[in-house]
Coordinates of C-alpha atoms and ligand atoms in Angstrom, one line a residue:
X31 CA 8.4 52.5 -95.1
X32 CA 10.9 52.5 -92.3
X33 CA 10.7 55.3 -89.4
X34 CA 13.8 56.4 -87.3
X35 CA 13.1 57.0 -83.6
X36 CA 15.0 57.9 -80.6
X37 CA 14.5 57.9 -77.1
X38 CA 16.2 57.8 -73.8
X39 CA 14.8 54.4 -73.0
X40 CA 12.9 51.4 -74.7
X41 CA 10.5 49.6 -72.3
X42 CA 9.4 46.3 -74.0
X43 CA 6.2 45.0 -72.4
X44 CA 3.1 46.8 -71.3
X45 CA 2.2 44.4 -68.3
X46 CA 1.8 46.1 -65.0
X47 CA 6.0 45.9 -64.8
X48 CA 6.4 47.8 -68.0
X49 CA 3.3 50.6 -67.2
X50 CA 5.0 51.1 -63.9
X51 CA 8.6 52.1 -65.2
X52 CA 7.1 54.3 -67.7
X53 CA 4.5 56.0 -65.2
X54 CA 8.2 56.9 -63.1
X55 CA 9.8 58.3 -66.3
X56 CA 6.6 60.1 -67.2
X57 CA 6.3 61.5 -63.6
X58 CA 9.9 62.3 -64.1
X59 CA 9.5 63.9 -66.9
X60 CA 6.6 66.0 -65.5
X61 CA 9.4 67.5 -62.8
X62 CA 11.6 68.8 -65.8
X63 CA 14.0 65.5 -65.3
X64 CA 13.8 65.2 -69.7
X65 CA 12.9 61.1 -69.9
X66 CA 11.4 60.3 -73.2
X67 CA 10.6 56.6 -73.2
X68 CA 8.7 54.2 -75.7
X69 CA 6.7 51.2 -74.3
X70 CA 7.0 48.8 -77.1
X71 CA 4.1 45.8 -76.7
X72 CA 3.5 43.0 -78.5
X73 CA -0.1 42.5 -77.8
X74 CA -3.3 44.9 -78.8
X75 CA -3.7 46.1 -75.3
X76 CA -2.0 46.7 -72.6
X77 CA -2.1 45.0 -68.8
X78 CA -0.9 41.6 -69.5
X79 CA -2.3 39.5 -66.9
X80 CA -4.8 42.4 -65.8
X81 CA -7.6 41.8 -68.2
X82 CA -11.3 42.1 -67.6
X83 CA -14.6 40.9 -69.8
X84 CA -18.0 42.4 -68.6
X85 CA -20.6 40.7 -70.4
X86 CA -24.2 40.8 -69.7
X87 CA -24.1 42.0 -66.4
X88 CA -20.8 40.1 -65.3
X89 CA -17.3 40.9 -64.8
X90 CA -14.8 37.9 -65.6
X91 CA -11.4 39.1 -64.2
X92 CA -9.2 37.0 -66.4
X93 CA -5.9 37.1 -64.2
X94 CA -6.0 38.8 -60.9
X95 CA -9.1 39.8 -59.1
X96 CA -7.8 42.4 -56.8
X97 CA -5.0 44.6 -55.6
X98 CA -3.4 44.8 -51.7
X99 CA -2.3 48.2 -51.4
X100 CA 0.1 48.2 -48.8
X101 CA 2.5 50.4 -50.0
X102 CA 2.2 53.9 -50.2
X103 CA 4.0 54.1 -53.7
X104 CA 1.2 52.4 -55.1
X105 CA -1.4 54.4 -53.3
X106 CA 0.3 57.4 -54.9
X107 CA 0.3 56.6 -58.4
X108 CA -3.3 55.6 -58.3
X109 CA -3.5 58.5 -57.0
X110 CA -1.5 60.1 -60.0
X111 CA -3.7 58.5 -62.7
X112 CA -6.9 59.2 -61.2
X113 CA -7.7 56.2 -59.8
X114 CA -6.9 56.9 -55.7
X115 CA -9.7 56.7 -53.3
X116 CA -9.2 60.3 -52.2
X117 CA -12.8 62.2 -52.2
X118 CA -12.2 64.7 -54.7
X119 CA -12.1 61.5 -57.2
X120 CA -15.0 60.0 -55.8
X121 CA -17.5 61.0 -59.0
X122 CA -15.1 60.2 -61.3
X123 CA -12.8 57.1 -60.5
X124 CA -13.6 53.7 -60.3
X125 CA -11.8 52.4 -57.2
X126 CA -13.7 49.9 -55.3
X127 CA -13.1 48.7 -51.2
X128 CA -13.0 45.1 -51.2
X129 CA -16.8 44.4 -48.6
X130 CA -16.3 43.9 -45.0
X131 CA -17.2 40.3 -45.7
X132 CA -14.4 39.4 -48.0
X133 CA -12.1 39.2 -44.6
X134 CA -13.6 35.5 -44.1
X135 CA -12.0 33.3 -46.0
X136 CA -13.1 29.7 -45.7
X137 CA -10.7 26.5 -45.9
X138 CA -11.7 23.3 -47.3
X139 CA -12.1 20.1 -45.2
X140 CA -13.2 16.6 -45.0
X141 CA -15.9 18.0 -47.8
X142 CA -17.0 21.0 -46.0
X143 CA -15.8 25.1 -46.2
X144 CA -14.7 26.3 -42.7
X145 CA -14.0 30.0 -42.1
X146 CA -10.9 30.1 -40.9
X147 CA -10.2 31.4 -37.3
X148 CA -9.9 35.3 -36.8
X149 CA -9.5 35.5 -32.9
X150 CA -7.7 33.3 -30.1
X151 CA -11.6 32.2 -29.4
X152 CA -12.2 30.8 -33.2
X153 CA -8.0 29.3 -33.1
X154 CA -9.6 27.6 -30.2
X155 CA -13.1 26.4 -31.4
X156 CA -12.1 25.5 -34.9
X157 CA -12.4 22.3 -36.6
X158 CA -9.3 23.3 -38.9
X159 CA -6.4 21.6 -36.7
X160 CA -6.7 18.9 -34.0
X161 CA -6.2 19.9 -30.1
X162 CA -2.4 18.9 -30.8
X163 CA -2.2 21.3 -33.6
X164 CA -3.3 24.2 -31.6
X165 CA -1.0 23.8 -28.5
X166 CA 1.9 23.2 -31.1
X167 CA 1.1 26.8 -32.4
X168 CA 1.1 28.4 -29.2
X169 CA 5.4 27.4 -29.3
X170 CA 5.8 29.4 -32.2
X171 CA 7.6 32.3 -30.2
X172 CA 9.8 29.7 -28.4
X173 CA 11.3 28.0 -31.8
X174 CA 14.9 29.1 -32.8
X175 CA 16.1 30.6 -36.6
X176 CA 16.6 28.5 -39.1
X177 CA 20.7 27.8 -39.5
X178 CA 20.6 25.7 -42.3
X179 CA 22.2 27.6 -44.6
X180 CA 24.8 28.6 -42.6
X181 CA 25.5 24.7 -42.1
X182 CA 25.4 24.0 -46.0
X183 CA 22.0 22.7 -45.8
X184 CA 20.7 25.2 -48.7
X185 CA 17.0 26.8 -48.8
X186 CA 14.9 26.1 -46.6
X187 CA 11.4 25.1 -47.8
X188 CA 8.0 26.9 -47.5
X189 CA 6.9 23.8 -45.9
X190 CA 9.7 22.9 -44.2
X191 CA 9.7 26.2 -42.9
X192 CA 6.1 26.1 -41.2
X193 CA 6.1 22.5 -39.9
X194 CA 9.2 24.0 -38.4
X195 CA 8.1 27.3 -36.8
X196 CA 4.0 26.2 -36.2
X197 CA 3.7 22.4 -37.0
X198 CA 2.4 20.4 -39.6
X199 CA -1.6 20.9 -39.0
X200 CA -0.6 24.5 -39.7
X201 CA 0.7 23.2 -42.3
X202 CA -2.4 21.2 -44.2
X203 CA -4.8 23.2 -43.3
X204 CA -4.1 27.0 -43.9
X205 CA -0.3 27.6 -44.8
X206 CA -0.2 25.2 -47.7
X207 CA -4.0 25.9 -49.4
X208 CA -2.9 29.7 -49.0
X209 CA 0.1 28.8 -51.2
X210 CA -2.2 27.3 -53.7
X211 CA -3.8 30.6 -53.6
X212 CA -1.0 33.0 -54.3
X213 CA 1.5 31.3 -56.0
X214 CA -0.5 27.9 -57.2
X215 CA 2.6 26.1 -56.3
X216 CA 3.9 23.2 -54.1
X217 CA 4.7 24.4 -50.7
X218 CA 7.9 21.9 -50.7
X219 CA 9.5 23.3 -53.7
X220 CA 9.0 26.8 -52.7
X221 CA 11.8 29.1 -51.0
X222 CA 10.1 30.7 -48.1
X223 CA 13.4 33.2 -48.0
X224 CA 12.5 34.6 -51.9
X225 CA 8.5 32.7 -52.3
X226 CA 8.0 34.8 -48.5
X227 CA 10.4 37.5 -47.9
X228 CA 8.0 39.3 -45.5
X229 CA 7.9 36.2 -43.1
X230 CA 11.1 34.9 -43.4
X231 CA 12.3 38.6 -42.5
X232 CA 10.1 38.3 -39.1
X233 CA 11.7 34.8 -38.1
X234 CA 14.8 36.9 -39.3
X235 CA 14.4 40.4 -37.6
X236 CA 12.3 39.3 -34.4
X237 CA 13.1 35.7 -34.2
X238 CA 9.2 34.6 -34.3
X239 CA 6.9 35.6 -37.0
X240 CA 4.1 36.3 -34.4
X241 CA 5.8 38.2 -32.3
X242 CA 7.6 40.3 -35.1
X243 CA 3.5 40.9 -36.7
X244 CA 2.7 42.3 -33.3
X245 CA 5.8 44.2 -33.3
X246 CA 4.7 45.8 -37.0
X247 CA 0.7 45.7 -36.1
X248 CA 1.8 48.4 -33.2
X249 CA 3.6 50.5 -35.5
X250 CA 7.2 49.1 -35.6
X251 CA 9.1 48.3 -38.4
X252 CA 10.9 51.4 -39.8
X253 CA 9.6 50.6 -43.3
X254 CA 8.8 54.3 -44.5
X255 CA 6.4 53.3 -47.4
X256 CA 4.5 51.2 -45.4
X257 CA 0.4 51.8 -45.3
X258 CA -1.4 50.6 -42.7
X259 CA -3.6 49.8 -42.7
X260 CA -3.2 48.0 -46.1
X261 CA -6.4 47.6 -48.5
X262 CA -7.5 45.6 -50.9
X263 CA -8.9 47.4 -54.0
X264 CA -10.5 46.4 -57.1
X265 CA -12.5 48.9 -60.0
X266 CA -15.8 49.1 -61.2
X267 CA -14.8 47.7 -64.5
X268 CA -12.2 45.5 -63.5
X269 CA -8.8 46.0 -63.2
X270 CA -7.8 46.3 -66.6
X271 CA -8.9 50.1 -65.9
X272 CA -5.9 50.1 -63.7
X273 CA -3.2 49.9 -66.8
X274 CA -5.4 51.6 -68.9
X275 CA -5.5 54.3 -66.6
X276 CA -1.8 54.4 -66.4
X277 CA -1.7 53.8 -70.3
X278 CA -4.0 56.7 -70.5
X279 CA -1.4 59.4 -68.7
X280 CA 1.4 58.3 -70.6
X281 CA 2.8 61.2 -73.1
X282 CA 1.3 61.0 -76.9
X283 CA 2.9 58.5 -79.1
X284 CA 5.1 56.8 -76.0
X285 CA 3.1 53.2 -76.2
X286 CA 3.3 51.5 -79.2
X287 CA 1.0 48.5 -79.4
X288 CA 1.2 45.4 -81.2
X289 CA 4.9 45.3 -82.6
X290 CA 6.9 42.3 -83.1
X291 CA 10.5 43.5 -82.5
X292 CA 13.1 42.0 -85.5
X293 CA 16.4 43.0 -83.7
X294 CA 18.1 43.9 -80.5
X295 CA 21.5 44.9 -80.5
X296 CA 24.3 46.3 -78.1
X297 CA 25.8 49.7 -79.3
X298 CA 28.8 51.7 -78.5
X299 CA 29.1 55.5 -80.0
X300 CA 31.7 57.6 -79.0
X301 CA 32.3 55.3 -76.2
X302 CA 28.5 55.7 -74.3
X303 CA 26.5 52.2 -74.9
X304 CA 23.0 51.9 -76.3
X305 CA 21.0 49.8 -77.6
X306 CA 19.4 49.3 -80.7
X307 CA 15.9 48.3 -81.5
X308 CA 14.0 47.7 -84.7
X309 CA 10.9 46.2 -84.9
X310 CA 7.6 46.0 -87.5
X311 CA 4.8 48.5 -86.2
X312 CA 0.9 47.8 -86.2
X313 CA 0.5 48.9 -89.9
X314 CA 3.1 46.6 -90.7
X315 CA 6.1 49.5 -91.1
X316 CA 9.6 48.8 -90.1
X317 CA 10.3 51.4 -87.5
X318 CA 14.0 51.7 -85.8
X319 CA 14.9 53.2 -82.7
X320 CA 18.0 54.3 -80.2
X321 CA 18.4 53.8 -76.9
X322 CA 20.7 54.2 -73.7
X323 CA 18.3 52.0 -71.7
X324 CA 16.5 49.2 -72.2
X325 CA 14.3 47.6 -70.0
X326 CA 12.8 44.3 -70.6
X327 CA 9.3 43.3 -68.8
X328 CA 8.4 40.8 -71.0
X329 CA 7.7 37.3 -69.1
X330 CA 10.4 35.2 -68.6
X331 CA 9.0 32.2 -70.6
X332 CA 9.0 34.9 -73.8
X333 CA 12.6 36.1 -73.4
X334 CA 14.1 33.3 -75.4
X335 CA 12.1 34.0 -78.3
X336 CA 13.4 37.6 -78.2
X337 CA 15.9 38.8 -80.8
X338 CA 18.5 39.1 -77.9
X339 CA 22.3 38.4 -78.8
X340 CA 22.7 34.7 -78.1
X341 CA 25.2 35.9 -74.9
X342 CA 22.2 37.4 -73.0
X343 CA 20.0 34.5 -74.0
X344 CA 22.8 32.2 -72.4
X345 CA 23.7 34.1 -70.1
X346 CA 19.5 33.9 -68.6
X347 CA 19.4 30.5 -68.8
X348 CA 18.6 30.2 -65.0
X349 CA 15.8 32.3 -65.7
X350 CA 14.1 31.0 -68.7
X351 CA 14.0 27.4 -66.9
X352 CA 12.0 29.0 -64.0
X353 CA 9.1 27.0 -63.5
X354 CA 5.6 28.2 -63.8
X355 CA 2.6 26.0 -64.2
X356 CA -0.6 26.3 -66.1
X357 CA -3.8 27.4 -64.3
X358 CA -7.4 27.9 -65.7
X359 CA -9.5 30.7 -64.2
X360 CA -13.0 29.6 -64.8
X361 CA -15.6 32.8 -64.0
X362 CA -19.1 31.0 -64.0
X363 CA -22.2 32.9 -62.9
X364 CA -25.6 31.7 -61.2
X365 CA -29.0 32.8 -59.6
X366 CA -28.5 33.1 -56.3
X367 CA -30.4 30.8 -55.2
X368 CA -29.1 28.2 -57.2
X369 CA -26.2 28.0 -54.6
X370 CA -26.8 26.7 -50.6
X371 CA -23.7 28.8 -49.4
X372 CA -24.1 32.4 -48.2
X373 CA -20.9 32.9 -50.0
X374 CA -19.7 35.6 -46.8
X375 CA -16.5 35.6 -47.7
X376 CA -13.3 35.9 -49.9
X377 CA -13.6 32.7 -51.4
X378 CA -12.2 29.2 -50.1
X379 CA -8.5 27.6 -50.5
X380 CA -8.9 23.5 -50.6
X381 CA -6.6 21.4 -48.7
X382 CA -4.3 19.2 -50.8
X383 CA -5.8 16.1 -49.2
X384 CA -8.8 16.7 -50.3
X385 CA -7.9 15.6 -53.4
X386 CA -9.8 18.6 -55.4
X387 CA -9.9 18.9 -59.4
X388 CA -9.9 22.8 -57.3
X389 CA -7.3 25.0 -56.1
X390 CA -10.0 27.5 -54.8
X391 CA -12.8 29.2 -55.7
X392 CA -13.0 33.3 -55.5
X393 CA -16.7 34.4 -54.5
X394 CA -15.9 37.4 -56.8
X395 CA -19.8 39.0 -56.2
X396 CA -19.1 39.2 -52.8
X397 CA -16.0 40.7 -52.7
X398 CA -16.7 43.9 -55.0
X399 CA -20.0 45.1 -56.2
X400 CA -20.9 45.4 -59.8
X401 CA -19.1 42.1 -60.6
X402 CA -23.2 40.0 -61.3
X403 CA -26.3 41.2 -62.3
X404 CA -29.1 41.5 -59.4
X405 CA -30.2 38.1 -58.0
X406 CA -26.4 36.3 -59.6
X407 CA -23.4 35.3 -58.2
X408 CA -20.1 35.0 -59.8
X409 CA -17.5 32.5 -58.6
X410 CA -13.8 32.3 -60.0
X411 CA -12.7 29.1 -59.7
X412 CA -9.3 28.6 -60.3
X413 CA -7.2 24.8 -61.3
X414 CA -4.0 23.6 -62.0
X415 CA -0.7 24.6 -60.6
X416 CA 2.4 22.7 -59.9
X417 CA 1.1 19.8 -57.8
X418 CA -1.5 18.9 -60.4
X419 CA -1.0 20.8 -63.6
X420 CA -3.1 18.7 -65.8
X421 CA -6.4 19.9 -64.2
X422 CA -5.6 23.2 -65.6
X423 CA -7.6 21.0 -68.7
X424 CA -10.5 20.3 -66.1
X425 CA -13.7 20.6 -68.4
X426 CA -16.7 22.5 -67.2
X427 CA -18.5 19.8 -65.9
X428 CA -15.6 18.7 -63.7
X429 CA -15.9 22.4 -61.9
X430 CA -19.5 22.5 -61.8
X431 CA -19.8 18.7 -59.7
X432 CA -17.3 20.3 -57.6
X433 CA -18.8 23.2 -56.5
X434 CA -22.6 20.9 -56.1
X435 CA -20.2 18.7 -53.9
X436 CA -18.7 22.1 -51.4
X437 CA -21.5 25.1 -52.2
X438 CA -24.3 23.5 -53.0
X439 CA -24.7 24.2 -56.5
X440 CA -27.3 23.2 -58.1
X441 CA -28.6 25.0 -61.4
X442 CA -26.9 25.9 -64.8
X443 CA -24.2 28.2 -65.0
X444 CA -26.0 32.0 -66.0
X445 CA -22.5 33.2 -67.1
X446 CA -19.2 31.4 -68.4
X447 CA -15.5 32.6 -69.3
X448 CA -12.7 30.6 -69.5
X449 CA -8.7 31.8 -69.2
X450 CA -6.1 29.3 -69.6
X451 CA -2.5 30.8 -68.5
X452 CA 0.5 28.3 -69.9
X453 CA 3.1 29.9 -67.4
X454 CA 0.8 31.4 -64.8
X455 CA 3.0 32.4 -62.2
X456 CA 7.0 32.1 -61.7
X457 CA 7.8 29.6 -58.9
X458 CA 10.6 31.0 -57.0
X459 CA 11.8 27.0 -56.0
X460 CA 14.6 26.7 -53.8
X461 CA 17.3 27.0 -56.3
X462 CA 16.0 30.6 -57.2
X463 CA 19.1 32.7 -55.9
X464 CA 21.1 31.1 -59.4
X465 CA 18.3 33.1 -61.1
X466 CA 18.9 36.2 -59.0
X467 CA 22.5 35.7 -59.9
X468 CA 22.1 35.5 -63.5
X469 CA 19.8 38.4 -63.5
X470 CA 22.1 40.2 -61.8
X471 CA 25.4 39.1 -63.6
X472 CA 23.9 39.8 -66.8
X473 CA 22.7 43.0 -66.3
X474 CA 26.4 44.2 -64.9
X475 CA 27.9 42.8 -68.4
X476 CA 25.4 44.7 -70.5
X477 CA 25.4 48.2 -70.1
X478 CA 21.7 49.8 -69.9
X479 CA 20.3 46.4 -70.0
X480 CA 17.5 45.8 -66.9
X481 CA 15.5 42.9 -66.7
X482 CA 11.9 43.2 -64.8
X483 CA 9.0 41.4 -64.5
X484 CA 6.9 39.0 -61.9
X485 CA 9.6 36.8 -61.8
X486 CA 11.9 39.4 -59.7
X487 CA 10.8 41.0 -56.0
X488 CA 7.9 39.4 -56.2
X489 CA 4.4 38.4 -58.2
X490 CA 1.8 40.2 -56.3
X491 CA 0.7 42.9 -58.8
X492 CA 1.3 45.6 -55.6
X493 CA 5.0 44.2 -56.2
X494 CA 5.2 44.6 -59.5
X495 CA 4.3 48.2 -58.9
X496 CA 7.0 49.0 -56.5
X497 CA 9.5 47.3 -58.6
X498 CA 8.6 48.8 -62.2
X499 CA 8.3 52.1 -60.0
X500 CA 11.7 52.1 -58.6
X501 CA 13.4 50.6 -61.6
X502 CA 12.0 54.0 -63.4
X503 CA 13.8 56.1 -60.7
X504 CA 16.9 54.0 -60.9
X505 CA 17.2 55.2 -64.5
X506 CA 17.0 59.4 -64.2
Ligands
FAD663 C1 -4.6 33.6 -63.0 C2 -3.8 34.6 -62.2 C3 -4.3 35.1 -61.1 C4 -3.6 36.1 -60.4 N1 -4.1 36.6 -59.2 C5 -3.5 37.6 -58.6 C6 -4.1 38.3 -57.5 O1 -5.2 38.1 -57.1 N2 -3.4 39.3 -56.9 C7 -2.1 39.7 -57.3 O2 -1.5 40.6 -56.7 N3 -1.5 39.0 -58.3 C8 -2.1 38.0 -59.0 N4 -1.6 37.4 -60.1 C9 -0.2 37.7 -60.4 C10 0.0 39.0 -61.2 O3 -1.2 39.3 -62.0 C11 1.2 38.9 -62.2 O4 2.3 38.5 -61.5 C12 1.5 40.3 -62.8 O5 0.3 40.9 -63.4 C13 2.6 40.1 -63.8 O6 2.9 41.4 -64.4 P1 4.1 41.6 -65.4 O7 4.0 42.9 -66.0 O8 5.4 41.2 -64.7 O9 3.9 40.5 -66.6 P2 2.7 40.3 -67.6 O10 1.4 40.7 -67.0 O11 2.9 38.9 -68.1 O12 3.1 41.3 -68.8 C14 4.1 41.1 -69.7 C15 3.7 41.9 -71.0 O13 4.8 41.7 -72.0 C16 4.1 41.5 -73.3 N5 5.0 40.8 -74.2 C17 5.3 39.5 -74.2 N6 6.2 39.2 -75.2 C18 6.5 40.4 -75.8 C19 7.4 40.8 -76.8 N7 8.1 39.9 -77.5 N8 7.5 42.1 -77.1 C20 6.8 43.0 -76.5 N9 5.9 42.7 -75.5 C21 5.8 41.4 -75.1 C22 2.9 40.7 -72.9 O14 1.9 40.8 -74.0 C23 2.4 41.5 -71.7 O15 1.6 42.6 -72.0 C24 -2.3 36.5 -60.8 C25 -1.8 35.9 -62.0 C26 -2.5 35.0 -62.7 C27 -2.0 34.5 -64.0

């Protein structure tokens, strides 16, 4: 049976990136501005990287294990689908406060977890950097803007970037592990204009990033959807109910779940471009559909295996060489008192010299409630990335003498679930602007054509919000 459908845009992807476009055109169409829309998704379920397991007791976030809000877009469309934190939703959503405790976060050294300084006092008293380090810090407002680029010397490094502006302790011992964390990359391939953007703008805006973060903690900036203060949020059930929720509002029959699209083709009719789509449905029906828009927010590894006319797949070649390295989240559980460490805190980052089959290690229980049973625990530990890819293949064993060695861990795990991401996250390296380029050049010589994902303004999922929001409003 074959099924004709039309529509004023086709969305393909129901990651965060896809939901948010459609929850703009839904909103959209709420106001009276007419935008029907299909969200066409390969997989079962929508959420992509946001997928949750509770399973006696625990939660096992399988991608990300929180949200920063920080923008006030995102605050809103929570909001919208019924997830905000205002009151009137208390009963009824699911929106969880990150604890008190998870500001501590705790850096690796020399075998040991230090929490890493919040105050002048604990800059002063920690073990993290040497005396040197500290008094190299306190030049920070007294280093110049980088002119390399203007003098042909290209990107300028993450790394290269901090050694510069605070020295290399700063270097080792917080900014590099806290790239591990976010983007599980290598600090010296990394663009800090594109990996960055917020603090290569304050070098930019205010000449030093510490005195443009004073500037913005007092209430400059004139960034209008800023919220400050910013959050960090999870759900009771994870955040899978977070696209769910968003899935959830969309308009009846607008999200169509595992289809494997067979074709995508340019139109022209009457001289307006379109696009057209066909593709095999769940029951195994071949359905067909007509678009003027068409928004891709698959990721970028999967766009080559896209029906796309070989032009476009040429054309993104930039793109679909973007590196992104494998990683392993490993959610293990235990009695508490299995484990020496209080476990106050975020989680740790490990220091590169430490030589770690680890990147880091969430303390997911003490982050959110509801995430262990009474008397457990649940760590994420999370391995691999660019510097050392292959432990993303670390067995169990390998994780569990690791965290005996740093937390004290002594009895069998209560709990296990294992993810293992191919192409976790997009490294933006310091050729990225060709990517931009391409993106950009290929989207001016196909009509209607947009290309989204984590691999454009940023991987946070908060990001991927505000971008999938505002590509929605670009299209009324
Ligand atoms: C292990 C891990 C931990 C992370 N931790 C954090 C964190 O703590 N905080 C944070 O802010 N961010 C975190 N991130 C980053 C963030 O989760 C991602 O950048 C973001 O979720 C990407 O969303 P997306 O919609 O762009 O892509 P994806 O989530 O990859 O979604 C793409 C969608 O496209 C679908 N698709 C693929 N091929 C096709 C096709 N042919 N046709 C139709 N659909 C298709 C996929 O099934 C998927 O649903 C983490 C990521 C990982 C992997």
């Amino acid at each position: 049976m074959s099924v004709e459908n039309t529509a004023h845009t086709a969305i393909l992807g129901a990651g965060i990136t896809g939901l948010s476009v459609a929850h703009s055109l839904r909103t959209a169409s709420q106001d009276n501005r007419q935008q029907s829309f299909h969200l066409i998704e390969s997989g079962d379920q929508v959420g992509g990287a946001l997928q949750s397991t509770r399973r006696d007791g625990y939660l096992a976030e399988h991608g990300p294990n929180s949200i920063l809000i920080k923008d006030k877009r995102v605050a809103r469309m929570l909001d919208d689908i019924g997830l905000g934190e205002a009151e009137s939703h208390a009963a009824l959503h699911e929106s969880l406060v990150a604890r008190k405790e998870a500001e501590k976060r705790y850096i690796v050294q020399d075998g040991q977890p230090h929490a890493m300084p919040a105050s002048p006092l604990g800059m002063l008293r920690t073990p993290l950097f040497s005396f040197m380090g500290k008094l190299r810090f306190g030049l920070e407002p007294f280093i110049g803007k980088y002119k390399g680029r203007e003098q042909g010397r290209g990107e300028e490094s993450f790394a290269d970037f901090v050694r510069r502006r605070l020295g290399p302790d700063m270097l080792a011992s917080a900014a590099g592990p806290f790239v591990s964390g976010i983007y599980a990359g290598d600090p010296e391939n990394l663009s800090v204009r594109h990996a960055f953007p917020r603090l290569w703008n304050l070098e930019h805006n205010y000449r030093s990033f510490i005195i443009g973060a004073l500037v913005l903690q007092f209430g400059g900036g004139n960034n209008p959807h800023r919220l400050a203060p910013s959050r960090m949020l999870s759900f009771r059930s994870g955040m899978h109910a977070m696209p769910d929720a968003i899935a959830n509002h969309l308009p009846d029959d607008s999200l169509k779940l595992q289809c494997q699209v067979n074709s995508i083709e340019p139109t022209l009719e009457n001289d307006i471009s379109g696009w057209a789509l066909s593709w095999t449905d769940a029951s195994g029906n071949q359905q067909t559909g007509h678009y003027r828009q068409l928004v891709i927010a698959v990721p970028h590894h999967r766009l080559c295996s896209l029906p796309l006319p070989a032009s476009v797949i040429t054309e993104l070649a930039p793109l679909t060489e973007l590196e992104a390295p494998p990683v392993t989240s490993l959610v293990l559980g235990f009695k508490r008192e299995d484990i020496t460490h209080p476990l106050d805190g975020f989680g740790m980052l490990i220091k590169q010299a430490e030589n770690s089959p680890l990147l880091g290690v969430l303390f997911s229980s003490s982050m959110f409630d509801e995430r262990a049973p009474e008397g457990h625990v649940t760590l994420t530990c999370m391995m691999g990335g660019s510097i050392h890819p292959e432990y993303a293949e670390n067995d169990d064993q390998v994780v569990l003498d690791e965290l005996d060695r740093l937390l004290g861990v002594t009895g069998a795990p209560t709990f296990r679930h294992r993810t293992a991401w191919s192409h976790a996250i997009p490294q933006y390296g310091l050729d990225y602007q060709n990517v931009l380029d391409a993106l950009a050049a290929c989207e001016s010589k196909h009509p209607g054509l947009h290309l989204a994902g984590n691999y454009r303004g940023g991987i946070s999922v908060g990001d991927c919000i505000v971008n999938g929001l505002e590509l929605g409003n670009s299209l009324l």
